[in-house]
PDB file of C-alpha atoms in Angstrom:
ATOM      1  CA  MET A  28     187.116  -7.875  -2.188  1.00  0.00           C
ATOM      2  CA  LYS A  29     186.238 -11.586  -3.680  1.00  0.00           C
ATOM      3  CA  ARG A  30     182.533 -10.530  -3.514  1.00  0.00           C
ATOM      4  CA  VAL A  31     183.153  -7.136  -5.417  1.00  0.00           C
ATOM      5  CA  LEU A  32     185.379  -9.259  -7.895  1.00  0.00           C
ATOM      6  CA  ALA A  33     182.490 -11.880  -8.390  1.00  0.00           C
ATOM      7  CA  ILE A  34     179.908  -8.985  -9.010  1.00  0.00           C
ATOM      8  CA  ALA A  35     182.215  -7.437 -11.506  1.00  0.00           C
ATOM      9  CA  VAL A  36     182.490 -10.762 -13.466  1.00  0.00           C
ATOM     10  CA  CYS A  37     178.809 -11.049 -13.533  1.00  0.00           C
ATOM     11  CA  LEU A  38     178.292  -7.742 -14.784  1.00  0.00           C
ATOM     12  CA  LEU A  39     180.868  -8.257 -17.470  1.00  0.00           C
ATOM     13  CA  ALA A  40     179.137 -11.637 -18.410  1.00  0.00           C
ATOM     14  CA  LEU A  41     175.799  -9.597 -18.803  1.00  0.00           C
ATOM     15  CA  SER A  42     177.352  -6.994 -20.998  1.00  0.00           C
ATOM     16  CA  LEU A  43     178.917  -9.630 -23.235  1.00  0.00           C
ATOM     17  CA  SER A  44     175.443 -11.533 -23.498  1.00  0.00           C
ATOM     18  CA  ALA A  45     173.519  -8.289 -24.018  1.00  0.00           C
ATOM     19  CA  ALA A  46     173.513  -8.991 -27.815  1.00  0.00           C
ATOM     20  CA  ALA A  47     172.350 -12.803 -27.039  1.00  0.00           C
ATOM     21  CA  GLN A  48     168.637 -11.715 -27.869  1.00  0.00           C
ATOM     22  CA  ILE A  49     166.593 -13.205 -30.478  1.00  0.00           C
ATOM     23  CA  ASP A  50     164.021 -11.176 -32.550  1.00  0.00           C
ATOM     24  CA  GLU A  51     160.942 -13.197 -33.026  1.00  0.00           C
ATOM     25  CA  PRO A  52     158.514 -11.601 -35.479  1.00  0.00           C
ATOM     26  CA  VAL A  53     154.779 -11.942 -34.206  1.00  0.00           C
ATOM     27  CA  GLU A  54     152.729 -14.069 -36.475  1.00  0.00           C
ATOM     28  CA  TYR A  55     150.057 -11.767 -38.317  1.00  0.00           C
ATOM     29  CA  ASP A  56     146.722 -12.328 -36.658  1.00  0.00           C
ATOM     30  CA  PHE A  57     143.343 -10.611 -37.592  1.00  0.00           C
ATOM     31  CA  ARG A  58     141.018 -10.225 -34.655  1.00  0.00           C
ATOM     32  CA  GLY A  59     137.547  -9.217 -33.685  1.00  0.00           C
ATOM     33  CA  ARG A  60     135.861  -7.462 -30.738  1.00  0.00           C
ATOM     34  CA  ILE A  61     132.214  -7.095 -29.723  1.00  0.00           C
ATOM     35  CA  SER A  62     131.202  -5.068 -26.688  1.00  0.00           C
ATOM     36  CA  ALA A  63     128.099  -3.742 -24.928  1.00  0.00           C
ATOM     37  CA  GLU A  64     127.710  -1.156 -22.059  1.00  0.00           C
ATOM     38  CA  ILE A  65     125.019   0.194 -19.871  1.00  0.00           C
ATOM     39  CA  ASP A  66     125.791   3.577 -18.288  1.00  0.00           C
ATOM     40  CA  LYS A  67     123.398   4.789 -15.475  1.00  0.00           C
ATOM     41  CA  ARG A  68     123.546   8.480 -13.847  1.00  0.00           C
ATOM     42  CA  ILE A  69     123.388   8.285 -10.220  1.00  0.00           C
ATOM     43  CA  VAL A  70     123.555  11.945  -9.162  1.00  0.00           C
ATOM     44  CA  SER A  71     124.973  15.000 -10.965  1.00  0.00           C
ATOM     45  CA  GLY A  72     128.518  14.191 -12.230  1.00  0.00           C
ATOM     46  CA  PHE A  73     128.435  10.473 -10.888  1.00  0.00           C
ATOM     47  CA  HIS A  74     127.822   7.522 -13.218  1.00  0.00           C
ATOM     48  CA  ILE A  75     127.993   3.897 -12.755  1.00  0.00           C
ATOM     49  CA  SER A  76     128.525   1.303 -15.859  1.00  0.00           C
ATOM     50  CA  LEU A  77     128.567  -2.305 -16.606  1.00  0.00           C
ATOM     51  CA  SER A  78     130.045  -3.781 -19.668  1.00  0.00           C
ATOM     52  CA  GLU A  79     130.801  -7.131 -21.439  1.00  0.00           C
ATOM     53  CA  GLU A  80     133.340  -7.629 -24.066  1.00  0.00           C
ATOM     54  CA  PHE A  81     134.005 -10.566 -26.311  1.00  0.00           C
ATOM     55  CA  ARG A  82     137.098 -11.073 -28.374  1.00  0.00           C
ATOM     56  CA  MET A  83     138.203 -13.430 -31.246  1.00  0.00           C
ATOM     57  CA  LYS A  84     141.703 -14.327 -32.379  1.00  0.00           C
ATOM     58  CA  ASP A  85     143.555 -16.390 -34.982  1.00  0.00           C
ATOM     59  CA  ASN A  86     141.942 -14.788 -37.933  1.00  0.00           C
ATOM     60  CA  PHE A  87     138.423 -15.284 -36.309  1.00  0.00           C
ATOM     61  CA  THR A  88     138.853 -18.976 -35.824  1.00  0.00           C
ATOM     62  CA  ALA A  89     139.164 -19.139 -31.956  1.00  0.00           C
ATOM     63  CA  VAL A  90     137.688 -17.498 -28.883  1.00  0.00           C
ATOM     64  CA  ASP A  91     140.182 -15.173 -27.354  1.00  0.00           C
ATOM     65  CA  ARG A  92     138.737 -13.809 -24.096  1.00  0.00           C
ATOM     66  CA  PHE A  93     135.643 -12.375 -22.195  1.00  0.00           C
ATOM     67  CA  TYR A  94     135.801  -9.164 -20.077  1.00  0.00           C
ATOM     68  CA  THR A  95     133.215  -8.142 -17.588  1.00  0.00           C
ATOM     69  CA  SER A  96     133.729  -4.772 -16.041  1.00  0.00           C
ATOM     70  CA  LEU A  97     132.074  -2.584 -13.487  1.00  0.00           C
ATOM     71  CA  GLY A  98     133.056   0.944 -13.346  1.00  0.00           C
ATOM     72  CA  LEU A  99     132.340   4.285 -11.397  1.00  0.00           C
ATOM     73  CA  SER A 100     133.155   7.599 -12.891  1.00  0.00           C
ATOM     74  CA  TYR A 101     132.913  11.243 -11.741  1.00  0.00           C
ATOM     75  CA  LYS A 102     132.934  14.338 -13.764  1.00  0.00           C
ATOM     76  CA  PRO A 103     133.196  17.537 -11.745  1.00  0.00           C
ATOM     77  CA  CYS A 104     133.486  19.874 -14.796  1.00  0.00           C
ATOM     78  CA  PRO A 105     133.155  19.556 -18.394  1.00  0.00           C
ATOM     79  CA  TYR A 106     137.096  19.419 -18.787  1.00  0.00           C
ATOM     80  CA  PHE A 107     137.955  16.650 -16.291  1.00  0.00           C
ATOM     81  CA  LYS A 108     136.846  13.145 -15.431  1.00  0.00           C
ATOM     82  CA  LEU A 109     137.908  10.709 -12.909  1.00  0.00           C
ATOM     83  CA  GLY A 110     137.065   6.981 -13.232  1.00  0.00           C
ATOM     84  CA  LEU A 111     137.643   3.582 -11.335  1.00  0.00           C
ATOM     85  CA  SER A 112     136.883   0.137 -12.669  1.00  0.00           C
ATOM     86  CA  TYR A 113     137.214  -3.480 -11.960  1.00  0.00           C
ATOM     87  CA  THR A 114     137.386  -6.157 -14.650  1.00  0.00           C
ATOM     88  CA  LEU A 115     137.013  -9.967 -14.501  1.00  0.00           C
ATOM     89  CA  MET A 116     139.027 -11.404 -17.380  1.00  0.00           C
ATOM     90  CA  ASN A 117     138.577 -14.863 -18.677  1.00  0.00           C
ATOM     91  CA  ILE A 118     141.338 -15.727 -21.270  1.00  0.00           C
ATOM     92  CA  HIS A 119     141.468 -18.650 -23.638  1.00  0.00           C
ATOM     93  CA  ASP A 120     144.787 -19.883 -23.871  1.00  0.00           C
ATOM     94  CA  TRP A 121     146.697 -22.537 -25.775  1.00  0.00           C
ATOM     95  CA  SER A 122     149.125 -24.712 -23.724  1.00  0.00           C
ATOM     96  CA  SER A 123     151.947 -26.068 -25.899  1.00  0.00           C
ATOM     97  CA  ASP A 124     152.963 -28.608 -23.190  1.00  0.00           C
ATOM     98  CA  SER A 125     149.631 -30.043 -22.875  1.00  0.00           C
ATOM     99  CA  GLU A 126     148.534 -29.318 -26.479  1.00  0.00           C
ATOM    100  CA  SER A 127     145.066 -28.306 -25.393  1.00  0.00           C
ATOM    101  CA  TRP A 128     143.063 -25.123 -24.670  1.00  0.00           C
ATOM    102  CA  SER A 129     142.262 -23.830 -21.054  1.00  0.00           C
ATOM    103  CA  TRP A 130     140.655 -20.880 -19.375  1.00  0.00           C
ATOM    104  CA  LYS A 131     142.763 -18.612 -17.233  1.00  0.00           C
ATOM    105  CA  MET A 132     141.129 -15.906 -14.961  1.00  0.00           C
ATOM    106  CA  ARG A 133     142.567 -12.646 -14.006  1.00  0.00           C
ATOM    107  CA  HIS A 134     141.518  -9.619 -11.950  1.00  0.00           C
ATOM    108  CA  ARG A 135     142.113  -6.088 -13.112  1.00  0.00           C
ATOM    109  CA  THR A 136     141.548  -2.791 -11.536  1.00  0.00           C
ATOM    110  CA  SER A 137     142.051   0.671 -13.511  1.00  0.00           C
ATOM    111  CA  LEU A 138     142.287   4.301 -12.302  1.00  0.00           C
ATOM    112  CA  ASP A 139     141.544   6.817 -15.181  1.00  0.00           C
ATOM    113  CA  LEU A 140     142.321  10.507 -15.165  1.00  0.00           C
ATOM    114  CA  SER A 141     140.786  12.226 -18.163  1.00  0.00           C
ATOM    115  CA  GLY A 142     141.180  15.838 -19.501  1.00  0.00           C
ATOM    116  CA  MET A 143     138.790  17.084 -22.334  1.00  0.00           C
ATOM    117  CA  TYR A 144     139.051  20.175 -24.525  1.00  0.00           C
ATOM    118  CA  ARG A 145     136.601  21.496 -27.248  1.00  0.00           C
ATOM    119  CA  THR A 146     137.341  23.916 -30.014  1.00  0.00           C
ATOM    120  CA  GLY A 147     134.622  24.353 -32.620  1.00  0.00           C
ATOM    121  CA  ASN A 148     133.708  20.932 -34.090  1.00  0.00           C
ATOM    122  CA  LEU A 149     136.907  19.307 -32.713  1.00  0.00           C
ATOM    123  CA  LYS A 150     136.940  17.521 -29.434  1.00  0.00           C
ATOM    124  CA  PHE A 151     140.375  16.426 -27.807  1.00  0.00           C
ATOM    125  CA  ASN A 152     140.489  13.708 -24.975  1.00  0.00           C
ATOM    126  CA  LEU A 153     143.762  12.760 -23.170  1.00  0.00           C
ATOM    127  CA  ARG A 154     143.409   9.769 -20.873  1.00  0.00           C
ATOM    128  CA  GLU A 155     145.847   8.308 -18.420  1.00  0.00           C
ATOM    129  CA  ARG A 156     145.039   4.825 -17.093  1.00  0.00           C
ATOM    130  CA  LEU A 157     146.989   3.297 -14.221  1.00  0.00           C
ATOM    131  CA  GLN A 158     146.177  -0.312 -14.610  1.00  0.00           C
ATOM    132  CA  TYR A 159     146.941  -3.320 -12.141  1.00  0.00           C
ATOM    133  CA  THR A 160     146.407  -7.032 -13.119  1.00  0.00           C
ATOM    134  CA  TYR A 161     146.585  -9.996 -10.806  1.00  0.00           C
ATOM    135  CA  LYS A 162     147.324 -13.305 -12.505  1.00  0.00           C
ATOM    136  CA  MET A 163     145.759 -16.340 -10.970  1.00  0.00           C
ATOM    137  CA  GLY A 164     146.943 -19.979 -11.108  1.00  0.00           C
ATOM    138  CA  GLU A 165     149.992 -21.707 -11.591  1.00  0.00           C
ATOM    139  CA  MET A 166     152.580 -19.589 -13.449  1.00  0.00           C
ATOM    140  CA  ASN A 167     156.513 -19.079 -13.486  1.00  0.00           C
ATOM    141  CA  THR A 168     157.281 -15.570 -11.999  1.00  0.00           C
ATOM    142  CA  TYR A 169     160.561 -15.731 -13.226  1.00  0.00           C
ATOM    143  CA  GLN A 170     159.122 -15.164 -16.720  1.00  0.00           C
ATOM    144  CA  SER A 171     156.626 -12.603 -15.968  1.00  0.00           C
ATOM    145  CA  PRO A 172     155.283 -10.921 -12.682  1.00  0.00           C
ATOM    146  CA  ARG A 173     152.036 -12.135 -10.939  1.00  0.00           C
ATOM    147  CA  ASN A 174     151.149  -8.503 -10.193  1.00  0.00           C
ATOM    148  CA  GLU A 175     151.480  -6.498 -13.449  1.00  0.00           C
ATOM    149  CA  LEU A 176     151.406  -2.713 -13.358  1.00  0.00           C
ATOM    150  CA  MET A 177     150.988  -0.590 -16.463  1.00  0.00           C
ATOM    151  CA  LEU A 178     150.403   3.013 -17.548  1.00  0.00           C
ATOM    152  CA  ARG A 179     148.335   3.454 -20.778  1.00  0.00           C
ATOM    153  CA  SER A 180     148.397   6.999 -22.192  1.00  0.00           C
ATOM    154  CA  ARG A 181     145.711   7.837 -24.890  1.00  0.00           C
ATOM    155  CA  LEU A 182     145.197  10.864 -27.043  1.00  0.00           C
ATOM    156  CA  LYS A 183     141.800  10.825 -29.046  1.00  0.00           C
ATOM    157  CA  ILE A 184     140.606  13.430 -31.522  1.00  0.00           C
ATOM    158  CA  SER A 185     136.990  13.431 -32.691  1.00  0.00           C
ATOM    159  CA  TYR A 186     134.900  15.613 -34.963  1.00  0.00           C
ATOM    160  CA  GLU A 187     131.460  16.402 -34.128  1.00  0.00           C
ATOM    161  CA  PHE A 188     128.805  17.172 -36.954  1.00  0.00           C
ATOM    162  CA  GLN A 189     126.198  19.461 -35.962  1.00  0.00           C
ATOM    163  CA  SER A 190     123.435  17.791 -38.154  1.00  0.00           C
ATOM    164  CA  LYS A 191     124.563  14.383 -38.449  1.00  0.00           C
ATOM    165  CA  PRO A 192     124.555  11.393 -36.009  1.00  0.00           C
ATOM    166  CA  VAL A 193     128.089  10.347 -36.938  1.00  0.00           C
ATOM    167  CA  GLU A 194     131.306  11.432 -35.131  1.00  0.00           C
ATOM    168  CA  PRO A 195     134.623  10.268 -36.774  1.00  0.00           C
ATOM    169  CA  TYR A 196     137.580  10.016 -34.500  1.00  0.00           C
ATOM    170  CA  PHE A 197     141.176   8.838 -34.243  1.00  0.00           C
ATOM    171  CA  SER A 198     143.153   7.747 -31.180  1.00  0.00           C
ATOM    172  CA  VAL A 199     146.830   6.915 -30.537  1.00  0.00           C
ATOM    173  CA  GLU A 200     147.627   4.889 -27.222  1.00  0.00           C
ATOM    174  CA  LEU A 201     151.035   3.981 -25.828  1.00  0.00           C
ATOM    175  CA  ARG A 202     151.092   1.058 -23.249  1.00  0.00           C
ATOM    176  CA  ASN A 203     153.896   1.532 -20.802  1.00  0.00           C
ATOM    177  CA  THR A 204     154.900  -1.673 -18.746  1.00  0.00           C
ATOM    178  CA  LEU A 205     156.212  -0.573 -15.384  1.00  0.00           C
ATOM    179  CA  ASN A 206     157.197  -3.772 -13.707  1.00  0.00           C
ATOM    180  CA  ALA A 207     158.532  -6.239 -16.175  1.00  0.00           C
ATOM    181  CA  VAL A 208     160.912  -9.053 -15.418  1.00  0.00           C
ATOM    182  CA  SER A 209     164.591  -8.133 -15.527  1.00  0.00           C
ATOM    183  CA  TYR A 210     167.737 -10.183 -14.387  1.00  0.00           C
ATOM    184  CA  SER A 211     170.701  -8.989 -12.260  1.00  0.00           C
ATOM    185  CA  SER A 212     172.087 -12.335 -13.326  1.00  0.00           C
ATOM    186  CA  TYR A 213     171.152 -14.794 -15.969  1.00  0.00           C
ATOM    187  CA  THR A 214     172.146 -17.687 -13.582  1.00  0.00           C
ATOM    188  CA  HIS A 215     172.390 -17.751  -9.695  1.00  0.00           C
ATOM    189  CA  THR A 216     176.037 -16.460  -9.851  1.00  0.00           C
ATOM    190  CA  ILE A 217     175.438 -13.792  -7.009  1.00  0.00           C
ATOM    191  CA  GLU A 218     172.911 -14.799  -4.654  1.00  0.00           C
ATOM    192  CA  PRO A 219     170.913 -18.017  -5.120  1.00  0.00           C
ATOM    193  CA  GLY A 220     167.011 -17.024  -5.764  1.00  0.00           C
ATOM    194  CA  ASP A 221     168.042 -13.228  -5.852  1.00  0.00           C
ATOM    195  CA  ASN A 222     168.642 -12.683  -9.499  1.00  0.00           C
ATOM    196  CA  VAL A 223     165.174 -11.734 -10.715  1.00  0.00           C
ATOM    197  CA  LEU A 224     163.830  -8.303 -10.381  1.00  0.00           C
ATOM    198  CA  TYR A 225     160.569  -6.596 -11.529  1.00  0.00           C
ATOM    199  CA  ASN A 226     161.760  -3.142 -12.451  1.00  0.00           C
ATOM    200  CA  ASP A 227     161.932  -3.062 -16.272  1.00  0.00           C
ATOM    201  CA  ALA A 228     159.881  -0.317 -17.678  1.00  0.00           C
ATOM    202  CA  TYR A 229     159.337   0.176 -21.420  1.00  0.00           C
ATOM    203  CA  ILE A 230     156.745   0.895 -24.057  1.00  0.00           C
ATOM    204  CA  SER A 231     155.379  -2.567 -24.890  1.00  0.00           C
ATOM    205  CA  ARG A 232     152.493  -1.572 -27.444  1.00  0.00           C
ATOM    206  CA  VAL A 233     151.498   1.169 -29.568  1.00  0.00           C
ATOM    207  CA  ARG A 234     147.772   1.295 -30.680  1.00  0.00           C
ATOM    208  CA  LEU A 235     146.223   3.186 -33.417  1.00  0.00           C
ATOM    209  CA  GLN A 236     142.559   3.360 -33.709  1.00  0.00           C
ATOM    210  CA  PRO A 237     140.320   4.990 -36.388  1.00  0.00           C
ATOM    211  CA  GLY A 238     136.656   4.747 -35.875  1.00  0.00           C
ATOM    212  CA  VAL A 239     133.306   6.446 -36.122  1.00  0.00           C
ATOM    213  CA  SER A 240     130.491   6.827 -33.429  1.00  0.00           C
ATOM    214  CA  TRP A 241     126.890   6.625 -34.699  1.00  0.00           C
ATOM    215  CA  ARG A 242     124.165   8.159 -32.411  1.00  0.00           C
ATOM    216  CA  LEU A 243     121.161   5.935 -32.788  1.00  0.00           C
ATOM    217  CA  SER A 244     119.139   8.058 -30.325  1.00  0.00           C
ATOM    218  CA  ARG A 245     119.572  10.378 -27.406  1.00  0.00           C
ATOM    219  CA  ARG A 246     120.386   7.443 -25.164  1.00  0.00           C
ATOM    220  CA  SER A 247     121.986   4.823 -27.420  1.00  0.00           C
ATOM    221  CA  SER A 248     124.990   4.741 -29.983  1.00  0.00           C
ATOM    222  CA  LEU A 249     127.182   2.300 -31.855  1.00  0.00           C
ATOM    223  CA  ASP A 250     130.814   2.401 -32.365  1.00  0.00           C
ATOM    224  CA  PHE A 251     132.766   1.099 -35.349  1.00  0.00           C
ATOM    225  CA  TYR A 252     136.415   0.868 -35.332  1.00  0.00           C
ATOM    226  CA  LEU A 253     139.717  -0.566 -36.721  1.00  0.00           C
ATOM    227  CA  LEU A 254     142.419  -1.249 -34.072  1.00  0.00           C
ATOM    228  CA  GLY A 255     146.104  -1.531 -35.248  1.00  0.00           C
ATOM    229  CA  ASP A 256     148.215  -2.876 -32.189  1.00  0.00           C
ATOM    230  CA  TYR A 257     152.046  -2.754 -32.713  1.00  0.00           C
ATOM    231  CA  VAL A 258     153.489  -5.340 -30.218  1.00  0.00           C
ATOM    232  CA  PHE A 259     156.915  -4.815 -28.776  1.00  0.00           C
ATOM    233  CA  GLU A 260     157.572  -7.248 -25.876  1.00  0.00           C
ATOM    234  CA  LYS A 261     160.573  -8.718 -24.183  1.00  0.00           C
ATOM    235  CA  ASP A 262     160.056 -12.340 -23.074  1.00  0.00           C
ATOM    236  CA  TYR A 263     162.399 -14.693 -21.038  1.00  0.00           C
ATOM    237  CA  ASP A 264     162.360 -18.331 -21.031  1.00  0.00           C
ATOM    238  CA  ALA A 265     163.548 -19.533 -17.498  1.00  0.00           C
ATOM    239  CA  ASN A 266     163.375 -22.581 -15.433  1.00  0.00           C
ATOM    240  CA  LYS A 267     161.485 -22.747 -12.162  1.00  0.00           C
ATOM    241  CA  GLN A 268     164.794 -21.869 -10.320  1.00  0.00           C
ATOM    242  CA  GLY A 269     165.051 -18.729 -11.755  1.00  0.00           C
ATOM    243  CA  ASP A 270     167.972 -19.488 -14.358  1.00  0.00           C
ATOM    244  CA  LEU A 271     167.582 -18.584 -18.043  1.00  0.00           C
ATOM    245  CA  LYS A 272     167.643 -21.435 -20.478  1.00  0.00           C
ATOM    246  CA  PHE A 273     170.171 -21.563 -23.190  1.00  0.00           C
ATOM    247  CA  TYR A 274     168.958 -21.088 -26.761  1.00  0.00           C
ATOM    248  CA  LYS A 275     168.717 -24.047 -29.122  1.00  0.00           C
ATOM    249  CA  ASN A 276     168.169 -23.917 -32.781  1.00  0.00           C
ATOM    250  CA  GLU A 277     165.695 -26.241 -34.568  1.00  0.00           C
ATOM    251  CA  SER A 278     168.200 -29.032 -34.730  1.00  0.00           C
ATOM    252  CA  GLY A 279     168.331 -28.887 -30.842  1.00  0.00           C
ATOM    253  CA  GLU A 280     171.804 -27.530 -31.022  1.00  0.00           C
ATOM    254  CA  TYR A 281     173.066 -24.690 -28.654  1.00  0.00           C
ATOM    255  CA  VAL A 282     173.636 -21.416 -30.428  1.00  0.00           C
ATOM    256  CA  TYR A 283     176.699 -18.970 -29.891  1.00  0.00           C
ATOM    257  CA  ASP A 284     177.100 -15.422 -30.958  1.00  0.00           C
ATOM    258  CA  GLY A 285     180.155 -14.042 -33.050  1.00  0.00           C
ATOM    259  CA  ASN A 286     182.200 -13.793 -29.914  1.00  0.00           C
ATOM    260  CA  GLY A 287     181.749 -17.343 -28.721  1.00  0.00           C
ATOM    261  CA  ASN A 288     179.185 -16.497 -26.046  1.00  0.00           C
ATOM    262  CA  GLN A 289     176.377 -18.951 -25.618  1.00  0.00           C
ATOM    263  CA  LEU A 290     172.931 -17.353 -26.289  1.00  0.00           C
ATOM    264  CA  TYR A 291     170.371 -17.204 -23.674  1.00  0.00           C
ATOM    265  CA  CYS A 292     166.498 -17.497 -24.358  1.00  0.00           C
ATOM    266  CA  ILE A 293     165.745 -13.696 -24.575  1.00  0.00           C
ATOM    267  CA  PHE A 294     163.176 -12.878 -27.127  1.00  0.00           C
ATOM    268  CA  TYR A 295     162.158  -9.694 -28.607  1.00  0.00           C
ATOM    269  CA  GLU A 296     158.670 -10.026 -30.157  1.00  0.00           C
ATOM    270  CA  ARG A 297     157.692  -7.446 -32.681  1.00  0.00           C
ATOM    271  CA  GLY A 298     154.754  -7.276 -35.053  1.00  0.00           C
ATOM    272  CA  TRP A 299     151.096  -5.871 -35.879  1.00  0.00           C
ATOM    273  CA  HIS A 300     147.874  -7.177 -34.864  1.00  0.00           C
ATOM    274  CA  PHE A 301     144.548  -5.753 -36.357  1.00  0.00           C
ATOM    275  CA  SER A 302     141.087  -5.879 -34.845  1.00  0.00           C
ATOM    276  CA  LEU A 303     137.694  -5.141 -36.213  1.00  0.00           C
ATOM    277  CA  GLY A 304     135.523  -3.753 -33.530  1.00  0.00           C
ATOM    278  CA  ILE A 305     131.822  -2.866 -32.941  1.00  0.00           C
ATOM    279  CA  GLY A 306     130.494  -1.518 -29.584  1.00  0.00           C
ATOM    280  CA  TYR A 307     127.037  -0.406 -28.434  1.00  0.00           C
ATOM    281  CA  SER A 308     126.283   1.705 -25.291  1.00  0.00           C
ATOM    282  CA  PHE A 309     123.057   2.770 -23.594  1.00  0.00           C
ATOM    283  CA  ALA A 310     122.952   5.473 -21.135  1.00  0.00           C
ATOM    284  CA  PHE A 311     120.028   6.489 -18.973  1.00  0.00           C
TER     285      PHE A 311
END
């Protein structure tokens, strides 16, 4: 009975602190992307590809990351394609603690299922991507999972001119976080070390991308695009014991809501990022 009462009290505390979340507008940032890909046909329907991508951030003043990807795809018919890829990620990250830049490495695997449909000059492509990312190095797993799982759903519509080498397109993508951090208790009130779960699922990004593909030859092409990336992410600031920290204002004072409840460090980040991109591909 005492245990049930304790759990009830904790759930009540969570409900009272549900409004104790701080909206943090993401600082506006204009970015850039450059990529190159080589695609090789192995046998009918099977292709292997190798690509490299370089990104800039902070309004083109800082290196963001490098992606090196190796992929394998199979297209058994004109309407369906299956893809599997591995990506080595090198991320240039700023540490506020040491006030210096450092490189962080991550490993990513992706499984793609794509459906294609064509009517006249219009082409429709629906891609579902299940994405797994392993984060290396030291990290606080009470703030984010080391093994991150996402589902990325993208719809792309393009228009193909019969007599021109350009193909304009527009795509929209939803990034669904499947195993984000959540808390059964903001402190170790129920079971020490047992208050953090990895079961929060929500749409963390919406991406809009207008662009145009330009066929240089039968084997090579260029892709120019503008990527609008709306970020909606929930972040927790917790100590290494798994307890959420209490929120302080700029004067270093603890902050309370209208009911007198102390605010925890739960942040909702919302804002747009925009990127100009150019990609080159060669198929043989």
